[in-house]
Tab-separated table of C-alpha atoms in Angstrom:
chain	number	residue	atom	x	y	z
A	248	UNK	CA	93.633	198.314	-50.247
A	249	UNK	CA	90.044	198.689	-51.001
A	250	UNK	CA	86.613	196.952	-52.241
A	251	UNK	CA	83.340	198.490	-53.087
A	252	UNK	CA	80.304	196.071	-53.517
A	253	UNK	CA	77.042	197.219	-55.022
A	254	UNK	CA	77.672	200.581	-53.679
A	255	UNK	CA	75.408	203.431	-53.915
A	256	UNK	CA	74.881	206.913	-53.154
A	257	UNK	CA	71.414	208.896	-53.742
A	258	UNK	CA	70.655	212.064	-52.967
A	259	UNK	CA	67.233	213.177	-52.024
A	260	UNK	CA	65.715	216.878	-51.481
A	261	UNK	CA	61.704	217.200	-50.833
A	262	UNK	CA	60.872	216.645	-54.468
A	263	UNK	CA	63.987	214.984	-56.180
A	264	UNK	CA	65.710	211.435	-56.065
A	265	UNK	CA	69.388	211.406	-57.643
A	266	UNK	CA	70.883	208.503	-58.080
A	267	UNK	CA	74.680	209.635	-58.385
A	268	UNK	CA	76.144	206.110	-57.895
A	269	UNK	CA	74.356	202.407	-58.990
A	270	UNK	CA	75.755	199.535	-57.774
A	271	UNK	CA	79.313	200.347	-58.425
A	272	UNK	CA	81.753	197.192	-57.807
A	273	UNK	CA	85.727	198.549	-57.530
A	274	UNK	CA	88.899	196.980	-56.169
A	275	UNK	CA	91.710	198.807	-55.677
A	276	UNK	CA	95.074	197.278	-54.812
A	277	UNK	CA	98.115	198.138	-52.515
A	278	UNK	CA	100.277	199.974	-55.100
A	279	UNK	CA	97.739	200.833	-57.925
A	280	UNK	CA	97.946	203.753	-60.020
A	281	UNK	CA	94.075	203.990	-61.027
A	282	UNK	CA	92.723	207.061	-62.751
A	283	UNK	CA	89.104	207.604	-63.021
A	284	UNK	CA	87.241	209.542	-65.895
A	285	UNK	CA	83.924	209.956	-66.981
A	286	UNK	CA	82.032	213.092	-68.309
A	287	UNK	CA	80.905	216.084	-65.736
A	288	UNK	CA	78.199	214.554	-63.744
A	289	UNK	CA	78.614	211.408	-64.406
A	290	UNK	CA	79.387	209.942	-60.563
A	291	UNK	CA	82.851	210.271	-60.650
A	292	UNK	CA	83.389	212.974	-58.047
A	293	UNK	CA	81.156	211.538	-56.006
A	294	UNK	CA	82.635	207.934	-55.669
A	295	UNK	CA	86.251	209.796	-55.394
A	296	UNK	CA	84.714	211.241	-52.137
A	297	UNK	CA	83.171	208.378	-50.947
A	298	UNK	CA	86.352	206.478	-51.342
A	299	UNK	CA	87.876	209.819	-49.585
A	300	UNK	CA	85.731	208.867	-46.696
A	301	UNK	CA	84.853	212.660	-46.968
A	302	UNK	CA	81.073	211.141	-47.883
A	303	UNK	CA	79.128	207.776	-46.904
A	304	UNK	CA	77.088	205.413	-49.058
A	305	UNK	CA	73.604	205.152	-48.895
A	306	UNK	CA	73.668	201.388	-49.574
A	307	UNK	CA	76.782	198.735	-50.140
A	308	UNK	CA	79.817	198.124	-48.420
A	309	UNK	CA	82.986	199.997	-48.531
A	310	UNK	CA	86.156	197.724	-47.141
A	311	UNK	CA	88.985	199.669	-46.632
A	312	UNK	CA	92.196	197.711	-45.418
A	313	UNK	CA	89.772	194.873	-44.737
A	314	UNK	CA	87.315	196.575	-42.719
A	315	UNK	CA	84.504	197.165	-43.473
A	316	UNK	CA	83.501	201.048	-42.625
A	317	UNK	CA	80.518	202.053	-45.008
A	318	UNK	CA	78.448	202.700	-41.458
A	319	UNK	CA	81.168	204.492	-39.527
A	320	UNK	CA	80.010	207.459	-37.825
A	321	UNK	CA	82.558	210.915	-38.933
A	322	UNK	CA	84.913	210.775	-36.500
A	323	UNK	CA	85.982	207.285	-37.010
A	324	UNK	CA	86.498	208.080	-40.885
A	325	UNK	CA	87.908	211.240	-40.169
A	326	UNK	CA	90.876	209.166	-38.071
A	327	UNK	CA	90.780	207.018	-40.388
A	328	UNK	CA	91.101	209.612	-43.292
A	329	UNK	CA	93.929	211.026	-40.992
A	330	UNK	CA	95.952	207.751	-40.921
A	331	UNK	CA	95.504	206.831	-44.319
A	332	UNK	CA	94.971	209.507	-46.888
A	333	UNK	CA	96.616	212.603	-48.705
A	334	UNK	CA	94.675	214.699	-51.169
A	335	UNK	CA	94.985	216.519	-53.779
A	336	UNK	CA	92.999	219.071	-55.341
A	337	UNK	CA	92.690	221.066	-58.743
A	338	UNK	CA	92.352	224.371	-56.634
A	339	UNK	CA	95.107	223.655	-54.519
A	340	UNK	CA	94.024	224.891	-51.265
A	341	UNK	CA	96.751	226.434	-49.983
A	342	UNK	CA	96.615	229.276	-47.333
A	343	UNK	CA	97.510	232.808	-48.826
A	344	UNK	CA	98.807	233.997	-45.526
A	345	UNK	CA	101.104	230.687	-44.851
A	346	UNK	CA	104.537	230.382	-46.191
A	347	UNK	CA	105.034	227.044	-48.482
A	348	UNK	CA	107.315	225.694	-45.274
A	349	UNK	CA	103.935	226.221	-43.058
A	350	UNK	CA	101.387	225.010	-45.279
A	351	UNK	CA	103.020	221.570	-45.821
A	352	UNK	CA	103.983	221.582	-42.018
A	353	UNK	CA	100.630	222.278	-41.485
A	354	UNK	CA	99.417	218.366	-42.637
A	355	UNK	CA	101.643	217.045	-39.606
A	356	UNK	CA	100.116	219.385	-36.717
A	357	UNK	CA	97.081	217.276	-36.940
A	358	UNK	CA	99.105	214.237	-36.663
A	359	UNK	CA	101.096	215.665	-33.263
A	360	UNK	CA	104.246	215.540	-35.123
A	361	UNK	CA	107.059	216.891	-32.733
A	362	UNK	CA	108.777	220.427	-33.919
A	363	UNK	CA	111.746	218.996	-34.752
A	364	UNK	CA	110.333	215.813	-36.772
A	365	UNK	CA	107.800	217.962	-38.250
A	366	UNK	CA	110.953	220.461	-39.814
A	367	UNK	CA	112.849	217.779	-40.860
A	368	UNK	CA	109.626	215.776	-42.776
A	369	UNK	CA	108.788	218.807	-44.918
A	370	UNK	CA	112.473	220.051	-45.564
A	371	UNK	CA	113.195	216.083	-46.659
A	372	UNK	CA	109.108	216.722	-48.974
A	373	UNK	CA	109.775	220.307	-50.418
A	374	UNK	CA	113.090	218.600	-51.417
A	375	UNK	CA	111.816	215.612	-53.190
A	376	UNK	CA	108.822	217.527	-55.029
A	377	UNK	CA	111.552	220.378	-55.936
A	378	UNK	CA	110.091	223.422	-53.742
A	379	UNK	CA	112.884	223.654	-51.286
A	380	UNK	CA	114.363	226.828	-52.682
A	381	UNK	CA	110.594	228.773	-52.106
A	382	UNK	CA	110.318	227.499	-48.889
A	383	UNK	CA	109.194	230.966	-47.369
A	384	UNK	CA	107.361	231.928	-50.417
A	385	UNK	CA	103.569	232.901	-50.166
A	386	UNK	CA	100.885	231.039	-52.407
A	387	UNK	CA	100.699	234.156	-54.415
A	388	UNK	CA	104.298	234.377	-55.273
A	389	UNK	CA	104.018	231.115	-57.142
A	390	UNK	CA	103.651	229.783	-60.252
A	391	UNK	CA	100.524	227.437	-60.899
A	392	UNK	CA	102.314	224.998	-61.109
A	393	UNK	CA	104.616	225.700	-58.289
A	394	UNK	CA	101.342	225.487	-56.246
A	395	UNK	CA	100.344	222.094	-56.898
A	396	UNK	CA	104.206	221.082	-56.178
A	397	UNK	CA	103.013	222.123	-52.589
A	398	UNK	CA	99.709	220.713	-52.720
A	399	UNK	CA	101.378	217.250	-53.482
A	400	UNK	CA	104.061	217.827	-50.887
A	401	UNK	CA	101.308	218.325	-48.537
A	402	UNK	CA	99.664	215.617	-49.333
A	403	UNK	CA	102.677	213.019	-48.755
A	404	UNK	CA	104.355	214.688	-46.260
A	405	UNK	CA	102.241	212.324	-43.457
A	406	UNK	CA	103.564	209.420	-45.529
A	407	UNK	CA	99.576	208.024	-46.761
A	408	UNK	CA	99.124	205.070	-48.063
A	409	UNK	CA	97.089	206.454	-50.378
A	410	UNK	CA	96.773	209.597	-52.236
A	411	UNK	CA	93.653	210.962	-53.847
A	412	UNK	CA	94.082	213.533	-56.331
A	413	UNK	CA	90.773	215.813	-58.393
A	414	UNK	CA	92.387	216.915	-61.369
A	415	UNK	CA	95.170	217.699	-60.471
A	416	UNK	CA	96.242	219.469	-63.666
A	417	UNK	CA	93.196	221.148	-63.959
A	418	UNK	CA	94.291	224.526	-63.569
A	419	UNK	CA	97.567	223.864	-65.173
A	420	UNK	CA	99.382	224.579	-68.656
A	421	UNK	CA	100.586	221.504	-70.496
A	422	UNK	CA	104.066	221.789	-68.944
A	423	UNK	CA	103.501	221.995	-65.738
A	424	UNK	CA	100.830	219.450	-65.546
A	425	UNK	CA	103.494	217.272	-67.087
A	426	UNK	CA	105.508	218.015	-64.294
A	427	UNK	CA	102.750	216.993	-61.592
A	428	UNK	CA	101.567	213.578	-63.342
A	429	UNK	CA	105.950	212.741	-63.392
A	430	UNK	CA	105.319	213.104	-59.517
A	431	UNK	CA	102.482	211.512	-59.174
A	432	UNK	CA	103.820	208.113	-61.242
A	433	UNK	CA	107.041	208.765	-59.059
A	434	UNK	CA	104.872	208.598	-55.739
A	435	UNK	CA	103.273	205.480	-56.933
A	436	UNK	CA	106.560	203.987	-57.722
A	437	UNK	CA	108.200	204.707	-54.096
A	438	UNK	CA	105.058	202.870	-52.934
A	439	UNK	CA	101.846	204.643	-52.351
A	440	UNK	CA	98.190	203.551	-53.914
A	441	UNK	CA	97.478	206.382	-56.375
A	442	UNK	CA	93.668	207.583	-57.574
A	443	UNK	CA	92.754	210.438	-59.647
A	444	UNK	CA	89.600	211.773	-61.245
A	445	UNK	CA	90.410	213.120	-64.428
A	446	UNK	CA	88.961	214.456	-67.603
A	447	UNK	CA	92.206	213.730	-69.592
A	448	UNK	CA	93.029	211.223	-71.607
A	449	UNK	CA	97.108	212.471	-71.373
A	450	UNK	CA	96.579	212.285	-67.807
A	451	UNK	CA	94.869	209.010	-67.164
A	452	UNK	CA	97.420	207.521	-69.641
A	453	UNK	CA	100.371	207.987	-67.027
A	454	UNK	CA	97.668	205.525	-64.838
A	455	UNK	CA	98.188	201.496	-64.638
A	456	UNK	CA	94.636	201.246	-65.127
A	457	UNK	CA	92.140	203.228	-65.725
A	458	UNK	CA	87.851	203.064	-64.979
A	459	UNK	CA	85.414	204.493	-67.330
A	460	UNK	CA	82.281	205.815	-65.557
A	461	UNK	CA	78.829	206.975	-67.286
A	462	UNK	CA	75.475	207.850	-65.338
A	463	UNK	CA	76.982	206.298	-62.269
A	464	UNK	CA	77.843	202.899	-62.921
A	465	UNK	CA	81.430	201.839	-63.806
A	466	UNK	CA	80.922	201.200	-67.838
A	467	UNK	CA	84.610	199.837	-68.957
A	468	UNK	CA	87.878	198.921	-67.845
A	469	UNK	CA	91.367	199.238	-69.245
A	470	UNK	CA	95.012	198.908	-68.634
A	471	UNK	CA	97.602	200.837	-69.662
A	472	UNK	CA	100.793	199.020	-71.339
A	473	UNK	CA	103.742	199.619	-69.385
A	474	UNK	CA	106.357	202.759	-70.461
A	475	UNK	CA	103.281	203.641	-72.868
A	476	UNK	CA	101.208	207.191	-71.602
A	477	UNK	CA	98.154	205.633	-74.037
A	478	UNK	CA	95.601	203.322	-72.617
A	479	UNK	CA	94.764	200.214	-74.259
A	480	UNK	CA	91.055	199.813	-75.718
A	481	UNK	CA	88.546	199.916	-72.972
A	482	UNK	CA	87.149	196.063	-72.001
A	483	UNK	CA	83.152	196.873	-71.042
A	484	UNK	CA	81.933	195.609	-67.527
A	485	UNK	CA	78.458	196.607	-68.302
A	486	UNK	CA	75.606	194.405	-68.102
């Protein structure tokens, strides 16, 4: 699916350098459930975005599908990012003035879905994620987790072949983020390439395998035994 080589990403302002990623090497493959953790600041967000295609590298190569697309201009990585990807976000972005049947529908007007298509993809979506019955609900009428049901129906309703998702229990009780990781391993099991950030160890556990990174670099591996929600001891990759 994907292959980062000795990629970084600095960020300079008139008197400040910051390196935010040093010479990171990931491979992700078709399939993979990966979940990413690290502690705030440590890179993470920033390599989930980069692999997002929502940011560029300053240095390394990003192969995506085989191609290599670390100096694509925006509009190539936004069709790219169009064809490919569904995201997922802890604040789940959802319009307050939409119904839940227009905000997924909305993910498949950029995509020139026909009417018809388009109302039978997010009836056949709401269904699966278990949101058909507050179809024409507003945001605000839901519950939090409710919300994130229809930011992950959103996200798959253009059938990606990957799905990026920033903590995507963040904002969620225990239960319901239960309830969103159970779709999220269900996802990966119909077929699509799975990565999260995450700052939970519960969370990353429902992950095949899981990357450990510190001050930008990726420190340690691990995988996670299957039918067990508890990663295995970490295996270093550090220098």
């Amino acid at each position: 699916m994907l292959k980062l080589s000795n990629l970084t990403k600095t960020f300079r302002t008139d008197e400040v350098e910051t390196t935010a990623l040093d010479a990171v090497n990931i491979e992700i493959k078709d399939g993979e459930f990966v979940a990413i953790m690290g502690p705030s600041g440590c890179g993470k967000s920033t390599l989930l975005n980069i692999i997002g295609m929502l940011d560029t590298p300053s240095a390394g190569s990003y192969l995506f599908k085989g191609e290599e697309i670390s100096g694509y201009s925006e509009a190539k990585l936004a069709d790219l990012r169009k064809q490919n990807l569904g995201f997922i976000f802890q604040s789940f972005n959802l319009i307050d003035e939409l119904t839940v049947f227009e905000n997924i529908e909305l993910a498949l007007l950029y995509h020139d879905v026909p009417a018809k298509e388009r109302r039978e993809r997010v009836a056949a979506v709401m269904e699966k994620v278990g949101i058909a019955h507050r179809a024409a609900h507003k945001p605000a009428q839901l519950s939090g987790g409710q919300q994130q049901r229809v930011a992950v129906a959103r996200a798959v309703v253009s059938n990606p072949s990957m799905i990026l998702a920033d903590e995507p229990t963040g904002n969620l009780d225990s239960q319901h983020g239960a309830e969103v990781m159970a779709l999220l391993r269900q996802l990966n099991k119909d077929g699509a390439t799975v990565v999260m950030v995450t700052h939970s160890r519960t969370d990353a556990g429902h992950a095949g395998r899981v990357i450990n990174v510190l001050d930008g670099h990726v420190v340690a591996e691990g995988l996670r035994p299957e039918g067990d929600a508890v990663t295995r001891p970490f295996k270093s990759v550090a220098a």
